[in-house]
PDB file of C-alpha atoms in Angstrom:
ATOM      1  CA  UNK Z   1     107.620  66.730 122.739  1.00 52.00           C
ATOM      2  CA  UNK Z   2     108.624  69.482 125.442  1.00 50.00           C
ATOM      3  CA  UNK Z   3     110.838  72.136 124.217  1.00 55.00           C
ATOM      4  CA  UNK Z   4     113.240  73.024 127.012  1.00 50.00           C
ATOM      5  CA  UNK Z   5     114.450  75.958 125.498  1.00 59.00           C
ATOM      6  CA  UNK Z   6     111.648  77.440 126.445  1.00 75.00           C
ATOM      7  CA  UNK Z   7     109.011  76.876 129.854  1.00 81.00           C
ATOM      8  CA  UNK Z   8     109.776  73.010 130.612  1.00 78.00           C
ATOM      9  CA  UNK Z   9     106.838  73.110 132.703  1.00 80.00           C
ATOM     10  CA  UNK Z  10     104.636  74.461 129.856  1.00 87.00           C
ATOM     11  CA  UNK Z  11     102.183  71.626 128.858  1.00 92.00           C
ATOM     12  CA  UNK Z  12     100.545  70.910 125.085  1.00 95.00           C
ATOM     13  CA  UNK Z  13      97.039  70.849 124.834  1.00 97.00           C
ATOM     14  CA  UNK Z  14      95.475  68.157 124.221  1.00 98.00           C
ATOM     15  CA  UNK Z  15      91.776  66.539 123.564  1.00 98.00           C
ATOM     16  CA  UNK Z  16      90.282  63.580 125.168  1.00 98.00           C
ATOM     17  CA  UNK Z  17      88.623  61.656 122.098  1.00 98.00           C
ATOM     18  CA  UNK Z  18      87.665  58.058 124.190  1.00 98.00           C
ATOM     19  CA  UNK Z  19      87.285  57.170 127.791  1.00 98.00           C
ATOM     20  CA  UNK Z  20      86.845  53.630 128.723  1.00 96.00           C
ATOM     21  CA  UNK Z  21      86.141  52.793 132.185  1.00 96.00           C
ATOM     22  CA  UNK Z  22      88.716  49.498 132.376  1.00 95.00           C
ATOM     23  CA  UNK Z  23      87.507  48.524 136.719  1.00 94.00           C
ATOM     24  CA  UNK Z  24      84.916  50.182 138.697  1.00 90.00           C
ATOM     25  CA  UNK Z  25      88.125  52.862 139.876  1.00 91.00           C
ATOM     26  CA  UNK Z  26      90.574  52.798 136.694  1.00 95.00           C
ATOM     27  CA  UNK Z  27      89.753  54.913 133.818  1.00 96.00           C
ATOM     28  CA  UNK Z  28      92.081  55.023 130.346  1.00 97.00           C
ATOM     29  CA  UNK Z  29      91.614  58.160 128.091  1.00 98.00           C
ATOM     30  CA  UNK Z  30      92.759  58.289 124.556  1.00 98.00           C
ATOM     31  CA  UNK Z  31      94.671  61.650 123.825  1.00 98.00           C
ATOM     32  CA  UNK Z  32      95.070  63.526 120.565  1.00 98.00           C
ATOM     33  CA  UNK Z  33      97.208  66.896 120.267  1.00 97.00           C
ATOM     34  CA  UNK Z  34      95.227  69.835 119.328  1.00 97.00           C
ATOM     35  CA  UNK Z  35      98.149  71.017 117.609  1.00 96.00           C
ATOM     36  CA  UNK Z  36      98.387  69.565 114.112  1.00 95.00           C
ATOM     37  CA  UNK Z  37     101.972  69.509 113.360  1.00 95.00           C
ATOM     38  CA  UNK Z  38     102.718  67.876 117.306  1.00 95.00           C
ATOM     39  CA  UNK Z  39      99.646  65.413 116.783  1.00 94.00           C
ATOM     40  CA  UNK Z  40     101.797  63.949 113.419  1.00 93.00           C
ATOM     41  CA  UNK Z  41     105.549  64.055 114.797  1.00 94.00           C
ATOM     42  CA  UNK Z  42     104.906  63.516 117.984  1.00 95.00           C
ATOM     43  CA  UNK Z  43     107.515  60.055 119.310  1.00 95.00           C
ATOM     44  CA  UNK Z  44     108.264  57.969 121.845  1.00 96.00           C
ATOM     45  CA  UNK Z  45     109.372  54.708 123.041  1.00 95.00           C
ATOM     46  CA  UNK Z  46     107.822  51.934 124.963  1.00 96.00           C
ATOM     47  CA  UNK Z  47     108.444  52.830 128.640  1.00 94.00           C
ATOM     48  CA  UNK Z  48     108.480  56.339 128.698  1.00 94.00           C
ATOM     49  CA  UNK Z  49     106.080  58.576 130.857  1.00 91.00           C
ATOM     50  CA  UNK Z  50     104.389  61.840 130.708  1.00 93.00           C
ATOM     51  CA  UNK Z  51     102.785  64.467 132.928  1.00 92.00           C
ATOM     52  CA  UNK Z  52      98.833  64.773 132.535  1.00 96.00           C
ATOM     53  CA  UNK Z  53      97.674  67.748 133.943  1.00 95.00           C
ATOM     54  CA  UNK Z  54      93.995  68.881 135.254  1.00 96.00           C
ATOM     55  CA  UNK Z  55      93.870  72.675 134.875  1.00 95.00           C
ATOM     56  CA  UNK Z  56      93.235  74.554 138.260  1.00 95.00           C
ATOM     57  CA  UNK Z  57      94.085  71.054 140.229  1.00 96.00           C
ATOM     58  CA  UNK Z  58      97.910  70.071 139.137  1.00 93.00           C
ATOM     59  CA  UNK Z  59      99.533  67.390 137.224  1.00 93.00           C
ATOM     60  CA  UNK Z  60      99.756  63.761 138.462  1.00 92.00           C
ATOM     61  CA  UNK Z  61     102.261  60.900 136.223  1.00 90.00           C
ATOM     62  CA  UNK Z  62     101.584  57.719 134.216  1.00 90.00           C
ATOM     63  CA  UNK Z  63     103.176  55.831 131.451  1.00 92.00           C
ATOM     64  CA  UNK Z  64     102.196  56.294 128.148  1.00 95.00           C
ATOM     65  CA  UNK Z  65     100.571  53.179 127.835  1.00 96.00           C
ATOM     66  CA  UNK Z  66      99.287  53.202 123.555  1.00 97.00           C
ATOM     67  CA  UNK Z  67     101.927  51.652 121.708  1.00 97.00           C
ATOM     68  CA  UNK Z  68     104.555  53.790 119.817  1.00 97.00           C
ATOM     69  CA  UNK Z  69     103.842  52.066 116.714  1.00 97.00           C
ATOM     70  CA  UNK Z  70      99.928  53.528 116.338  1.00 96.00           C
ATOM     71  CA  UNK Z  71     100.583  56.943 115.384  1.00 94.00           C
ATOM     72  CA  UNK Z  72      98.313  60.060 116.035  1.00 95.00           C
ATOM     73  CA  UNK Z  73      97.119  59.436 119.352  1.00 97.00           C
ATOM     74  CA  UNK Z  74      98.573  58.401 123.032  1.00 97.00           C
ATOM     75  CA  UNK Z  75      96.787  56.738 125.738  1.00 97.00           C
ATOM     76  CA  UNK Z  76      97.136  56.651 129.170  1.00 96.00           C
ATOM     77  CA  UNK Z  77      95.306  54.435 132.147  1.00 95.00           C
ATOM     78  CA  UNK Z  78      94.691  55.821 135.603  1.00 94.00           C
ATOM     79  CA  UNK Z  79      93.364  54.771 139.108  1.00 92.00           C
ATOM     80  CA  UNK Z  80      91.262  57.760 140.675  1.00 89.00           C
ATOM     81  CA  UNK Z  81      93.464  58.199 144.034  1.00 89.00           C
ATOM     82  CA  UNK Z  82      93.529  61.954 145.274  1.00 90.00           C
ATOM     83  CA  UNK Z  83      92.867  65.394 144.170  1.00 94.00           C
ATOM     84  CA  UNK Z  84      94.173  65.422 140.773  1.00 94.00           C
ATOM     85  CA  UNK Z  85      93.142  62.134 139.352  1.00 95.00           C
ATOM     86  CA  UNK Z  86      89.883  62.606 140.946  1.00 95.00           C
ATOM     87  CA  UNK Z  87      89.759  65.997 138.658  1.00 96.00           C
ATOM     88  CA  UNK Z  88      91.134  63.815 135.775  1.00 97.00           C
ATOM     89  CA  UNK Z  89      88.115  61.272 136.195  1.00 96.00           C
ATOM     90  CA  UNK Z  90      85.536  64.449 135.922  1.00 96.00           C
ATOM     91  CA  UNK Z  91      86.511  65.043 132.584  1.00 97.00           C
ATOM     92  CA  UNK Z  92      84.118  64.170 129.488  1.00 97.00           C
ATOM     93  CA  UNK Z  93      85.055  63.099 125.422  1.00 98.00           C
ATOM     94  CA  UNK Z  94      86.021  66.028 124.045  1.00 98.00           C
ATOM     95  CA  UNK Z  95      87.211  68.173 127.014  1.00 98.00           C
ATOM     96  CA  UNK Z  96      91.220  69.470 127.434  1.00 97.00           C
ATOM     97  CA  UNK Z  97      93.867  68.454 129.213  1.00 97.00           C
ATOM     98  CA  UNK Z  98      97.617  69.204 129.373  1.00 97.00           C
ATOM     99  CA  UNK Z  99     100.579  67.068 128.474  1.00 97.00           C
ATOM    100  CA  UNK Z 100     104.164  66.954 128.737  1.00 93.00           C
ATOM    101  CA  UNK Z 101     106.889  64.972 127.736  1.00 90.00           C
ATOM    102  CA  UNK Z 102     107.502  62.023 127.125  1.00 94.00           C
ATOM    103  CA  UNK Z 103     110.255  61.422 129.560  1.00 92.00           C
ATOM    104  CA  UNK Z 104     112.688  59.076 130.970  1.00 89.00           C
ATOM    105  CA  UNK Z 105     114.065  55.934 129.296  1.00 90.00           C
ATOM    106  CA  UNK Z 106     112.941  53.099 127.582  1.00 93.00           C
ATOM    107  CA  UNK Z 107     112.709  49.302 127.192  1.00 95.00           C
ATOM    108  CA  UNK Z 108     115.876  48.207 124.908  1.00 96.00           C
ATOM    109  CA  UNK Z 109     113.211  46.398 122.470  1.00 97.00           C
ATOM    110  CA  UNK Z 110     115.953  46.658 119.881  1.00 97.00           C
ATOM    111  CA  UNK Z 111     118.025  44.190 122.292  1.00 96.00           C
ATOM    112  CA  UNK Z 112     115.127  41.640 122.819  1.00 97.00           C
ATOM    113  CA  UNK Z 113     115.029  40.863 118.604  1.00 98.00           C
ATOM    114  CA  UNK Z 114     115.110  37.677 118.155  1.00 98.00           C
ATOM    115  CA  UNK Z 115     114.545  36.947 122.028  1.00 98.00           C
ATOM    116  CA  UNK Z 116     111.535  35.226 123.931  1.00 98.00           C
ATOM    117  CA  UNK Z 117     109.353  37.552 126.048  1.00 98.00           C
ATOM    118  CA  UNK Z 118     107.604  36.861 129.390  1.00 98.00           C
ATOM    119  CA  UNK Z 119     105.338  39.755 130.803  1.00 98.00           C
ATOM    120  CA  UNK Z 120     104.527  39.787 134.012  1.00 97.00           C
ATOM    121  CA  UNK Z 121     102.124  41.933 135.359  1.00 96.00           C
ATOM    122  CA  UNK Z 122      99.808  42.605 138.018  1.00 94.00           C
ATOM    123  CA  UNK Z 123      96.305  44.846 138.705  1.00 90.00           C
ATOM    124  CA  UNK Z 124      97.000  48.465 137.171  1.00 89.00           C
ATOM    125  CA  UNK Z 125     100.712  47.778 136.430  1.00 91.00           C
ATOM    126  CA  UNK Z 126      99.458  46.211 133.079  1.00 95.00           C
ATOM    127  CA  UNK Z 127      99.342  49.674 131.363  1.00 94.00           C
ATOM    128  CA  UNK Z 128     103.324  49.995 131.606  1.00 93.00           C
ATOM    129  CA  UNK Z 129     103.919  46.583 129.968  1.00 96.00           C
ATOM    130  CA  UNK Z 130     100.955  46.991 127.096  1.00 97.00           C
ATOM    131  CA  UNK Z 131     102.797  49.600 125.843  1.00 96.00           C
ATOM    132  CA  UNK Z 132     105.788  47.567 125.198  1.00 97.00           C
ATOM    133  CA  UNK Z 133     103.122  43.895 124.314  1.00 98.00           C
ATOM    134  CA  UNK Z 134     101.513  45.954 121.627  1.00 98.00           C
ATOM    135  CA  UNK Z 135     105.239  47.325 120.188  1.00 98.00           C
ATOM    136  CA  UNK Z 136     105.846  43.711 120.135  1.00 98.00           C
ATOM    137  CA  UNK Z 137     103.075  42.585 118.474  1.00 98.00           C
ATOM    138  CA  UNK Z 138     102.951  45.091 115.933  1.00 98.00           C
ATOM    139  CA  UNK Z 139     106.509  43.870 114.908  1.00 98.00           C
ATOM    140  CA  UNK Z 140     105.880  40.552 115.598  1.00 97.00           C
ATOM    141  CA  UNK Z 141     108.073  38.833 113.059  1.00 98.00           C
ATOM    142  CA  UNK Z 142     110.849  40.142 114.851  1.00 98.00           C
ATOM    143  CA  UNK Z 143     110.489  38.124 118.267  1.00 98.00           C
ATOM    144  CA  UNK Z 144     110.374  34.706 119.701  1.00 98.00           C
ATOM    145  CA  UNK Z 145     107.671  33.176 121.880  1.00 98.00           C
ATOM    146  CA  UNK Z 146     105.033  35.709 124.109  1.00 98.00           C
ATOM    147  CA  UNK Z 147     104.079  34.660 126.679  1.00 98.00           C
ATOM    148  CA  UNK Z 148     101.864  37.355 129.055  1.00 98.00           C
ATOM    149  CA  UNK Z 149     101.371  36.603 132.966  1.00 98.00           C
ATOM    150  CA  UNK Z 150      99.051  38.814 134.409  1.00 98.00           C
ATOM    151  CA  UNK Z 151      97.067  38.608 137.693  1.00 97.00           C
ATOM    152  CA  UNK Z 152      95.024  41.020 139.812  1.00 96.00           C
ATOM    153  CA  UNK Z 153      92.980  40.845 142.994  1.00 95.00           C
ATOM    154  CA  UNK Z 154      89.414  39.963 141.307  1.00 96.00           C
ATOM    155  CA  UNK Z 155      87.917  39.385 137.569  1.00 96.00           C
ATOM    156  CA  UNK Z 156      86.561  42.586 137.837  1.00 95.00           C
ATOM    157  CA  UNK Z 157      90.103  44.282 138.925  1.00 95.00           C
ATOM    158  CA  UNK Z 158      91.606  43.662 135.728  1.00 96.00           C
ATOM    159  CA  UNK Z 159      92.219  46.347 133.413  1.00 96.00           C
ATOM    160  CA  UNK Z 160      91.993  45.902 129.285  1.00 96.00           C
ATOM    161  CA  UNK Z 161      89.358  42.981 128.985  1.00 95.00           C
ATOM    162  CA  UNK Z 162      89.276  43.493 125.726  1.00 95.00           C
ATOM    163  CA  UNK Z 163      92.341  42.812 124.648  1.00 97.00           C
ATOM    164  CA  UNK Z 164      92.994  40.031 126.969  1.00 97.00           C
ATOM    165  CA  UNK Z 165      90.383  38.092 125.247  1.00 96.00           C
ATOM    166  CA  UNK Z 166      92.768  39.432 121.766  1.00 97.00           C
ATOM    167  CA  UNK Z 167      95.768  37.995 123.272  1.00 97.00           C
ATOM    168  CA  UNK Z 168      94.105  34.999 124.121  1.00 96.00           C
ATOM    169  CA  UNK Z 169      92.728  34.146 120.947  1.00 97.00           C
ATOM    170  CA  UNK Z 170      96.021  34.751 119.332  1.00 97.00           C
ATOM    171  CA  UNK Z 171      98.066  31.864 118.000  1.00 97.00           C
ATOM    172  CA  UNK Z 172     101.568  33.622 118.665  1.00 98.00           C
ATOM    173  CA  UNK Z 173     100.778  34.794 122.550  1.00 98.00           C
ATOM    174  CA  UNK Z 174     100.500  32.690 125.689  1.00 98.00           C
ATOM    175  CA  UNK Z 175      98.358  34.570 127.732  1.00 98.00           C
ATOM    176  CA  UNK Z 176      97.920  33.206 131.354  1.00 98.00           C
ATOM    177  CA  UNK Z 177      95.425  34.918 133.359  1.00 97.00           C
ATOM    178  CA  UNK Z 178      94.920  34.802 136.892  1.00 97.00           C
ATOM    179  CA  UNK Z 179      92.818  36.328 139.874  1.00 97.00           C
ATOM    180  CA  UNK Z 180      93.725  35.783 143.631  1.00 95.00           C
ATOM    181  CA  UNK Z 181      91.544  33.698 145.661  1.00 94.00           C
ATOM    182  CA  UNK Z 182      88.107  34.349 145.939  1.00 94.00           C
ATOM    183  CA  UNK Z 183      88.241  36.899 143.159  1.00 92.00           C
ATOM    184  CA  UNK Z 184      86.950  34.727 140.530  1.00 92.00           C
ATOM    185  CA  UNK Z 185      83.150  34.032 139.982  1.00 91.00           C
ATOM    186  CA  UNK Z 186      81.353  31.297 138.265  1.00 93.00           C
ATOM    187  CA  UNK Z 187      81.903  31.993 134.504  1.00 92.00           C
ATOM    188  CA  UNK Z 188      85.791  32.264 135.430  1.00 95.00           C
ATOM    189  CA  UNK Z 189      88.193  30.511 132.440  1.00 95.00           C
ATOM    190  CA  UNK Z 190      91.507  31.750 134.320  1.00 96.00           C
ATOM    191  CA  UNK Z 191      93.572  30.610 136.829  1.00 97.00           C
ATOM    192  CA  UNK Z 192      93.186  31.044 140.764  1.00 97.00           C
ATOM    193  CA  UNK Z 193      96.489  32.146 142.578  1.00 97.00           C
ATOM    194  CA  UNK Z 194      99.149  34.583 143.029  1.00 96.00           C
ATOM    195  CA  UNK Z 195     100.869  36.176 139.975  1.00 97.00           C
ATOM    196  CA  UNK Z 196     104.055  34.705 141.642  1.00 97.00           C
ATOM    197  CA  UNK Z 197     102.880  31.063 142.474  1.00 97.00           C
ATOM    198  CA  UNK Z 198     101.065  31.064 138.829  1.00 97.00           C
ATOM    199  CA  UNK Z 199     104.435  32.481 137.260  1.00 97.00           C
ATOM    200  CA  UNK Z 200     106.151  29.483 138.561  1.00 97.00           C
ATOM    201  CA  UNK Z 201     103.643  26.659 136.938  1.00 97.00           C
ATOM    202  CA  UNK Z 202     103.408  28.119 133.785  1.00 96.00           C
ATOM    203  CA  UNK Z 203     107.180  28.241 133.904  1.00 96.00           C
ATOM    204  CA  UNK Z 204     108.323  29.305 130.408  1.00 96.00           C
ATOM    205  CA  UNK Z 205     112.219  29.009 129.689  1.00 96.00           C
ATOM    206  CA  UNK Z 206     114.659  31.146 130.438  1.00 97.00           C
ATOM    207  CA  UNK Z 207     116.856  30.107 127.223  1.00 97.00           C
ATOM    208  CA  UNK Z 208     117.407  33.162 124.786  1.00 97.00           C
ATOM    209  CA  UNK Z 209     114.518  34.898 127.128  1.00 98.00           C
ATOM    210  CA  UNK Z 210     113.659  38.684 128.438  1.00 98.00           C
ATOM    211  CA  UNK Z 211     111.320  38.775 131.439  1.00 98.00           C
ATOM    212  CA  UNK Z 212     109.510  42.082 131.676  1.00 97.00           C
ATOM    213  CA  UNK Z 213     108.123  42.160 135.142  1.00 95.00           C
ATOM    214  CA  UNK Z 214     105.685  45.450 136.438  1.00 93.00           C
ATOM    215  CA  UNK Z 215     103.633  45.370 139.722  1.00 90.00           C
ATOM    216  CA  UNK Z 216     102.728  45.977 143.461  1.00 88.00           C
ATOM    217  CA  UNK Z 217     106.052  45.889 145.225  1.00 84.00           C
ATOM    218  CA  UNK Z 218     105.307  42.525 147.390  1.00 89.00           C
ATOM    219  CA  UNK Z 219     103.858  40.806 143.938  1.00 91.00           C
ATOM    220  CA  UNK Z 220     107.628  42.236 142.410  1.00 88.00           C
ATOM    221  CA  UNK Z 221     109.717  41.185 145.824  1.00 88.00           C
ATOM    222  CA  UNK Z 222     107.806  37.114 144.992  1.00 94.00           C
ATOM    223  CA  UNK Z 223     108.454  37.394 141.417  1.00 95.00           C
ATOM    224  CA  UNK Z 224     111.874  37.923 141.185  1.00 93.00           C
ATOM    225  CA  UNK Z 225     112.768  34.985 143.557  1.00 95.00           C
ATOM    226  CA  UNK Z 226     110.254  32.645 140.854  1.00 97.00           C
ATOM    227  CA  UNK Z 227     112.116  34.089 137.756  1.00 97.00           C
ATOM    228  CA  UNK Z 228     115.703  33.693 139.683  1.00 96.00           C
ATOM    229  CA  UNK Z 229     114.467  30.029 139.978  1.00 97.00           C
ATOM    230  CA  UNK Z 230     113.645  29.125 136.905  1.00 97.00           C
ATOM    231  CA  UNK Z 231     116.806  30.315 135.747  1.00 97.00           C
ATOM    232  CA  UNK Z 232     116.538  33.758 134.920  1.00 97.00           C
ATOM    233  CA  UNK Z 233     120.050  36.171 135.510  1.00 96.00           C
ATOM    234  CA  UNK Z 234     119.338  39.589 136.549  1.00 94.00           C
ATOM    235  CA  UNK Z 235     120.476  41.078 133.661  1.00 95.00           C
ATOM    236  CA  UNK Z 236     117.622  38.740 132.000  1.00 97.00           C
ATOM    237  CA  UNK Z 237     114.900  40.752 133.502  1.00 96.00           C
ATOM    238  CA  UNK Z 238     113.572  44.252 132.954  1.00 96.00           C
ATOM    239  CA  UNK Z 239     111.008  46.326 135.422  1.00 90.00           C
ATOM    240  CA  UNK Z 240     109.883  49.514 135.506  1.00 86.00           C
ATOM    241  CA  UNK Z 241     109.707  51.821 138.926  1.00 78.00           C
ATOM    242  CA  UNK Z 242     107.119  53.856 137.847  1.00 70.00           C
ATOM    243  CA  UNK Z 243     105.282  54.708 141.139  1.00 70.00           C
ATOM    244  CA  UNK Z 244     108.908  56.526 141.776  1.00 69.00           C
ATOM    245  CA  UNK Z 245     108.175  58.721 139.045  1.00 65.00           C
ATOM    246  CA  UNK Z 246     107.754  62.945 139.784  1.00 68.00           C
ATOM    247  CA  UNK Z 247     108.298  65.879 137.833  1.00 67.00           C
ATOM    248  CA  UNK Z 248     109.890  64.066 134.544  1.00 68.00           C
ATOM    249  CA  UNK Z 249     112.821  66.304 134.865  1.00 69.00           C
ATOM    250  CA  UNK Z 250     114.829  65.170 137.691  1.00 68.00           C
ATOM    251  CA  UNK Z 251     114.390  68.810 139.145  1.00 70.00           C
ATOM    252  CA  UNK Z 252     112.398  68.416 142.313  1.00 68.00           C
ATOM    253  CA  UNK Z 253     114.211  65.846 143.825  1.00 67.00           C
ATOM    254  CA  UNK Z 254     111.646  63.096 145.002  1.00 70.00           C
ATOM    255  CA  UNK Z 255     112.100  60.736 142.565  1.00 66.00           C
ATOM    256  CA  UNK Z 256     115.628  59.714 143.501  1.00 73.00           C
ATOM    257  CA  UNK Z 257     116.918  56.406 145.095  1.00 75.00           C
ATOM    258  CA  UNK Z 258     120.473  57.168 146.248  1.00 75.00           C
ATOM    259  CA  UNK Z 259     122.443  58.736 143.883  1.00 74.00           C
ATOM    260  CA  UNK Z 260     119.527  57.523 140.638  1.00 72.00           C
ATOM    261  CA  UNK Z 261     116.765  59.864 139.762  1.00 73.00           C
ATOM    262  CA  UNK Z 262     114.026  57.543 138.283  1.00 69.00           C
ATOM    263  CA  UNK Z 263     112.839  60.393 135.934  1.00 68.00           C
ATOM    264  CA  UNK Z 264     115.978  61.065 134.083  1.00 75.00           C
ATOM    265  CA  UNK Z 265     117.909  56.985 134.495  1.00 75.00           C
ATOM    266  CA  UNK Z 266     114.628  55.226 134.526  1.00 70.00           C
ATOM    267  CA  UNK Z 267     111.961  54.166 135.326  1.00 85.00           C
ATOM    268  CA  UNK Z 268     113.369  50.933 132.985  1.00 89.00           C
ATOM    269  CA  UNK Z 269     115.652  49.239 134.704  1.00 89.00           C
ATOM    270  CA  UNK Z 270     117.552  45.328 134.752  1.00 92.00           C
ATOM    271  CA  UNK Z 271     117.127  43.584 138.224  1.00 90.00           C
ATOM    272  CA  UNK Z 272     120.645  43.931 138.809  1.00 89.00           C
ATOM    273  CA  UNK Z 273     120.446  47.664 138.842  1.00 85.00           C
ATOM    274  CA  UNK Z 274     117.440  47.755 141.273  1.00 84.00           C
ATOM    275  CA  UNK Z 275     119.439  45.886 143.643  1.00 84.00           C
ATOM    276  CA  UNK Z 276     122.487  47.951 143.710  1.00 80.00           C
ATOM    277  CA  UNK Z 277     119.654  50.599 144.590  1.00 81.00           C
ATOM    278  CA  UNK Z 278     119.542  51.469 148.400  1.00 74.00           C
ATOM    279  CA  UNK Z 279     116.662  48.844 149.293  1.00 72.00           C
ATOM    280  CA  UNK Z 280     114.291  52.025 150.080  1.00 61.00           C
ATOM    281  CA  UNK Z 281     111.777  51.795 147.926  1.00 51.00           C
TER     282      UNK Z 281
END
């Protein structure tokens, strides 16, 4: 965790021990502190974010996407974009990188006991939800009904495979998959459609129910409209305005909408506080 009595810039080093390669352009590492005592107390909660940093190129920021519940280790799930994440993607098993944080708030999962949960999520905005799904699942006794929405462009544009064929063969989780259009090929088992239009057939109850919604913007401005209609109150759902995220410290000024700096109040927030947000992002 950073220490801000000291450099707040200052990253920890720390070791890449996996790469998987989750599309053709997204690329998750799994992270482990070279520093002993940090690797075993390091904490954080489902939602929060942290700086990655490729030494001589900068720092670019993603969720933590591992659960907080599977100790030792943090993961994190990129797209290769620009300069620093191209840097990132260079990197081999076993190579350093630097870390800080975590930062920002958290989903409320202490609020949604006892609740339903429906995820939506779409393309590479899975890895802020999963964080959150596997928390869940790992204290599964503790919530209602899962049921996981999650779409992207193509079969081959969706990220964790692996565990969507986990979720899927789970008793407890509803997991409906989808691919727009022409994405899906031959051996396809998922739906064909919009995350939005798919949202609305599957269309699980809002009674005693959390929707957790992360995405492009345009698959977020169709959802909410869906959710609103099947009876959904804003206060009912939950998203996260990560691609708002900066520095992690509120400091530099870009992460703000009006008067809220996403780094420090968010990225977590209900749909009723995005729209009292200047409509700018």
């Amino acid at each position: 965790m950073c220490d801000h009595s000291k450099n707040i810039y200052k990253p920890h080093l720390a070791t890449i021990e996996a790469i998987r390669d989750e599309t053709p352009d997204i690329r998750s590492f799994r992270l482990v502190f070279q520093d002993e005592e940090l690797r075993n107390s390091f904490s954080f909660r489902a939602g929060q974010f942290a700086e990655y940093s490729a030494f001589g190129y900068g720092e670019s920021t993603f969720c933590i996407a591992s659960s907080p519940t599977r100790k030792g280790y943090i993961e994190c799930c990129f797209r290769a974009v620009g300069r620093v994440t191209d840097a990132l993607r260079r990197l081999e098993v076993g190579d350093a990188i630097g870390v800080r944080g975590p930062y920002g708030n958290s989903f409320p999962i202490e609020q949604f006991e006892g609740k339903n949960l429906v995820f939506v999520a779409g393309g590479i905005a899975l890895p802020p939800l999963r964080t959150l799904i596997w928390n869940c699942l790992d204290l599964r006794e503790r919530f209602g009904e899962i049921t996981i929405v999650y779409g992207a462009r193509s079969e081959d544009d969706l990220v964790y495979k692996h565990e969507l064929k986990e979720w899927e063969a789970r008793p407890d989780v509803r997991l409906v998959k989808t691919v727009d259009p022409g994405g899906n090929g031959p051996a396809w088992d998922g739906r064909v459609g919009f995350v939005p239009t798919i949202l609305e057939e599957a269309a699980p109850s809002a009674a005693n129910t959390i929707a957790l919604v992360c995405g492009p913007p345009i698959m977020i401005k169709f959802t909410l409209p869906v959710l609103e209609k099947l009876g959904f109150s804003d206060e009912q759902i939950y998203t996260t305005l990560e691609n708002r995220m900066k520095c992690g410290l509120g400091k530099c000024g870009r992460c703000n909408v009006g008067n809220v700096y996403v780094c420090k109040d968010g990225p977590v927030f209900t749909a009723a506080q995005v729209k009292a947000m200047p409509q700018e992002f």
